[in-house]
C-alpha cells in the first residue's frame, strides 16, 4: 500500500515535469539576516516536484530532497539569487550538483569557457522540462529492471535453486543449475 501511495505521489508530481511556466519579473530570493536563511519573494514561481528531480537526475538528488528539504531549498535559493536565474534553472543545477559535484563543476567551467582544451558547444539544459519520450523510456526501463531484480531475489530466496536439508548447509545452484 505504501508503494502505491509513493508511486501515485510521484506520478502526480511529474505533471510539472512536462511544462514550464513563464516567470516574468518576480524578483530573486532575499537573505534574512535575522534567521540567516534565504526566502523566496511572495509572488515567486513555485519549485518543481520531486518527480522531476528523480527523472531528471536520479535517486541521489531526490534522496537529498527527501532527507534534507530545508538545506536543499536553501541551496536552490542561494544559487538563484547569486546567478539571477529562474528557480527551475537553479533547481536543475542543484540537482546536478547533488548527483555528482565534480561533473557539475566541470560542466559549468566548460560552459563558461574556462577550460581552453574543451569547446563549449554543448550547454546542459538544467531544469528544462523533460521530453515525454524520455520520461516514458526512463519509467519503462526502471519498472522492467526493478521487476527483473525483484523476480531474481524472490526466486533465490524461495529456495528453488538450493539442494540439501533445511538443517544442514545448503548449496544454492544459482549460476550453475546443472551441478
CSV table of C-alpha atoms in Angstrom, one decimal:
chain,number,residue,atom,x,y,z
A,1,UNK,CA,0.0,0.0,0.0
A,2,UNK,CA,2.9,2.4,0.9
A,3,UNK,CA,4.4,1.6,-2.5
A,4,UNK,CA,1.2,2.5,-4.3
A,5,UNK,CA,0.9,5.8,-2.4
A,6,UNK,CA,4.6,6.6,-3.3
A,7,UNK,CA,4.0,5.8,-6.9
A,8,UNK,CA,0.9,7.9,-7.1
A,9,UNK,CA,2.5,10.9,-5.4
A,10,UNK,CA,5.5,10.6,-7.8
A,11,UNK,CA,3.2,10.4,-10.9
A,12,UNK,CA,1.2,13.4,-9.6
A,13,UNK,CA,4.4,15.4,-9.1
A,14,UNK,CA,5.5,14.6,-12.7
A,15,UNK,CA,2.8,16.9,-14.0
A,16,UNK,CA,5.2,19.8,-13.6
A,17,UNK,CA,8.0,17.9,-15.5
A,18,UNK,CA,6.2,18.4,-18.8
A,19,UNK,CA,5.6,22.1,-18.8
A,20,UNK,CA,7.4,25.3,-18.0
A,21,UNK,CA,5.6,28.3,-16.7
A,22,UNK,CA,6.9,31.7,-17.6
A,23,UNK,CA,8.3,33.6,-14.7
A,24,UNK,CA,8.2,37.2,-15.5
A,25,UNK,CA,10.0,39.6,-13.1
A,26,UNK,CA,9.1,38.0,-9.7
A,27,UNK,CA,12.3,39.1,-8.0
A,28,UNK,CA,15.0,37.0,-6.5
A,29,UNK,CA,15.1,35.3,-3.1
A,30,UNK,CA,16.1,37.5,-0.3
A,31,UNK,CA,18.5,36.7,2.5
A,32,UNK,CA,17.1,37.4,6.0
A,33,UNK,CA,19.9,38.4,8.4
A,34,UNK,CA,17.9,37.6,11.5
A,35,UNK,CA,17.0,34.0,10.5
A,36,UNK,CA,20.2,33.6,8.4
A,37,UNK,CA,18.1,31.9,5.7
A,38,UNK,CA,17.1,32.6,2.1
A,39,UNK,CA,13.4,33.1,1.4
A,40,UNK,CA,11.5,33.5,-1.9
A,41,UNK,CA,9.5,36.5,-2.7
A,42,UNK,CA,5.7,36.2,-2.2
A,43,UNK,CA,5.0,36.1,-5.9
A,44,UNK,CA,7.8,33.7,-6.8
A,45,UNK,CA,7.4,30.8,-9.1
A,46,UNK,CA,6.9,27.5,-7.1
A,47,UNK,CA,9.7,24.9,-7.4
A,48,UNK,CA,9.1,21.8,-9.5
A,49,UNK,CA,8.2,18.5,-7.8
A,50,UNK,CA,10.4,15.6,-6.6
A,51,UNK,CA,9.3,13.5,-9.6
A,52,UNK,CA,11.2,15.9,-11.9
A,53,UNK,CA,14.2,15.6,-9.7
A,54,UNK,CA,14.1,11.8,-9.8
A,55,UNK,CA,13.6,11.6,-13.5
A,56,UNK,CA,16.0,14.3,-14.4
A,57,UNK,CA,18.9,13.5,-12.2
A,58,UNK,CA,18.3,10.2,-10.5
A,59,UNK,CA,17.9,9.0,-6.9
A,60,UNK,CA,20.7,10.9,-5.2
A,61,UNK,CA,19.3,14.4,-5.5
A,62,UNK,CA,15.8,13.0,-4.9
A,63,UNK,CA,17.1,11.3,-1.7
A,64,UNK,CA,18.7,14.7,-0.7
A,65,UNK,CA,15.4,16.4,-1.2
A,66,UNK,CA,13.6,13.9,0.9
A,67,UNK,CA,16.1,13.8,3.8
A,68,UNK,CA,17.2,17.4,3.9
A,69,UNK,CA,14.4,19.5,2.3
A,70,UNK,CA,15.4,22.7,4.1
A,71,UNK,CA,19.0,22.6,3.2
A,72,UNK,CA,18.1,21.6,-0.4
A,73,UNK,CA,15.8,24.7,-0.8
A,74,UNK,CA,18.4,27.0,0.8
A,75,UNK,CA,21.0,25.8,-1.8
A,76,UNK,CA,18.5,26.4,-4.6
A,77,UNK,CA,17.5,29.9,-3.3
A,78,UNK,CA,21.2,30.9,-2.8
A,79,UNK,CA,22.1,29.7,-6.3
A,80,UNK,CA,19.1,31.5,-7.8
A,81,UNK,CA,20.0,34.8,-6.1
A,82,UNK,CA,23.7,34.6,-7.0
A,83,UNK,CA,23.1,33.6,-10.6
A,84,UNK,CA,19.9,35.7,-11.0
A,85,UNK,CA,18.1,32.9,-12.8
A,86,UNK,CA,14.8,31.1,-12.6
A,87,UNK,CA,14.0,28.7,-9.9
A,88,UNK,CA,13.8,25.8,-12.4
A,89,UNK,CA,17.3,26.6,-13.6
A,90,UNK,CA,18.6,26.8,-10.0
A,91,UNK,CA,16.9,23.6,-9.1
A,92,UNK,CA,18.3,21.8,-12.1
A,93,UNK,CA,21.8,23.0,-11.2
A,94,UNK,CA,21.4,21.9,-7.6
A,95,UNK,CA,20.0,18.5,-8.7
A,96,UNK,CA,23.0,18.1,-11.0
A,97,UNK,CA,25.3,19.2,-8.1
A,98,UNK,CA,23.8,16.7,-5.7
A,99,UNK,CA,24.0,14.0,-8.3
A,100,UNK,CA,27.8,14.5,-8.9
A,101,UNK,CA,29.5,17.7,-7.7
A,102,UNK,CA,32.7,17.1,-9.7
A,103,UNK,CA,30.9,16.6,-13.1
A,104,UNK,CA,28.7,19.6,-12.3
A,105,UNK,CA,31.6,21.8,-11.6
A,106,UNK,CA,33.5,20.6,-14.7
A,107,UNK,CA,30.4,21.2,-16.9
A,108,UNK,CA,29.9,24.7,-15.5
A,109,UNK,CA,33.6,25.5,-16.2
A,110,UNK,CA,33.3,24.2,-19.8
A,111,UNK,CA,30.2,26.3,-20.4
A,112,UNK,CA,31.9,29.4,-19.1
A,113,UNK,CA,34.9,28.8,-21.4
A,114,UNK,CA,37.4,28.4,-18.6
A,115,UNK,CA,38.8,25.2,-19.9
A,116,UNK,CA,40.8,26.0,-23.1
A,117,UNK,CA,41.0,22.4,-24.3
A,118,UNK,CA,37.3,21.9,-24.4
A,119,UNK,CA,34.8,23.7,-26.7
A,120,UNK,CA,31.6,24.8,-25.0
A,121,UNK,CA,29.3,23.8,-27.8
A,122,UNK,CA,27.0,21.8,-25.5
A,123,UNK,CA,25.0,23.7,-22.9
A,124,UNK,CA,23.2,21.4,-20.4
A,125,UNK,CA,19.5,22.2,-20.1
A,126,UNK,CA,19.3,22.5,-16.3
A,127,UNK,CA,15.8,22.4,-15.1
A,128,UNK,CA,14.2,22.3,-18.5
A,129,UNK,CA,11.0,20.1,-18.9
A,130,UNK,CA,11.8,16.5,-19.7
A,131,UNK,CA,10.5,15.3,-23.1
A,132,UNK,CA,7.6,12.9,-22.9
A,133,UNK,CA,9.5,10.2,-24.8
A,134,UNK,CA,12.4,10.4,-22.3
A,135,UNK,CA,10.0,10.1,-19.4
A,136,UNK,CA,8.3,7.0,-20.9
A,137,UNK,CA,11.7,5.4,-21.7
A,138,UNK,CA,13.0,6.0,-18.2
A,139,UNK,CA,9.9,4.7,-16.4
A,140,UNK,CA,9.7,1.6,-18.7
A,141,UNK,CA,13.3,0.7,-18.1
A,142,UNK,CA,13.1,1.4,-14.4
A,143,UNK,CA,10.0,-0.8,-14.0
A,144,UNK,CA,11.4,-3.5,-16.2
A,145,UNK,CA,14.8,-3.7,-14.4
A,146,UNK,CA,13.2,-3.4,-11.0
A,147,UNK,CA,10.8,-6.2,-11.8
A,148,UNK,CA,13.6,-8.4,-13.0
A,149,UNK,CA,15.7,-7.8,-9.9
A,150,UNK,CA,12.7,-8.5,-7.6
A,151,UNK,CA,11.9,-11.7,-9.5
A,152,UNK,CA,15.5,-12.9,-9.2
A,153,UNK,CA,15.6,-12.1,-5.4
A,154,UNK,CA,12.3,-13.9,-4.9
A,155,UNK,CA,13.5,-16.9,-6.9
A,156,UNK,CA,16.8,-17.2,-5.0
A,157,UNK,CA,15.2,-16.6,-1.5
A,158,UNK,CA,12.4,-19.2,-2.2
A,159,UNK,CA,15.0,-22.0,-2.1
A,160,UNK,CA,14.0,-23.2,-5.6
A,161,UNK,CA,17.7,-23.4,-6.6
A,162,UNK,CA,19.0,-24.9,-3.3
A,163,UNK,CA,19.8,-28.5,-2.6
A,164,UNK,CA,20.4,-30.1,0.8
A,165,UNK,CA,18.4,-30.5,4.0
A,166,UNK,CA,16.9,-27.5,5.8
A,167,UNK,CA,19.1,-28.3,8.9
A,168,UNK,CA,22.4,-28.6,7.1
A,169,UNK,CA,24.3,-26.3,4.9
A,170,UNK,CA,22.6,-25.7,1.6
A,171,UNK,CA,24.3,-25.2,-1.8
A,172,UNK,CA,22.3,-22.9,-4.0
A,173,UNK,CA,22.7,-23.5,-7.7
A,174,UNK,CA,22.1,-20.0,-9.0
A,175,UNK,CA,24.8,-19.8,-11.6
A,176,UNK,CA,25.4,-23.5,-12.3
A,177,UNK,CA,21.9,-25.2,-12.1
A,178,UNK,CA,23.1,-28.4,-13.7
A,179,UNK,CA,25.7,-29.3,-11.0
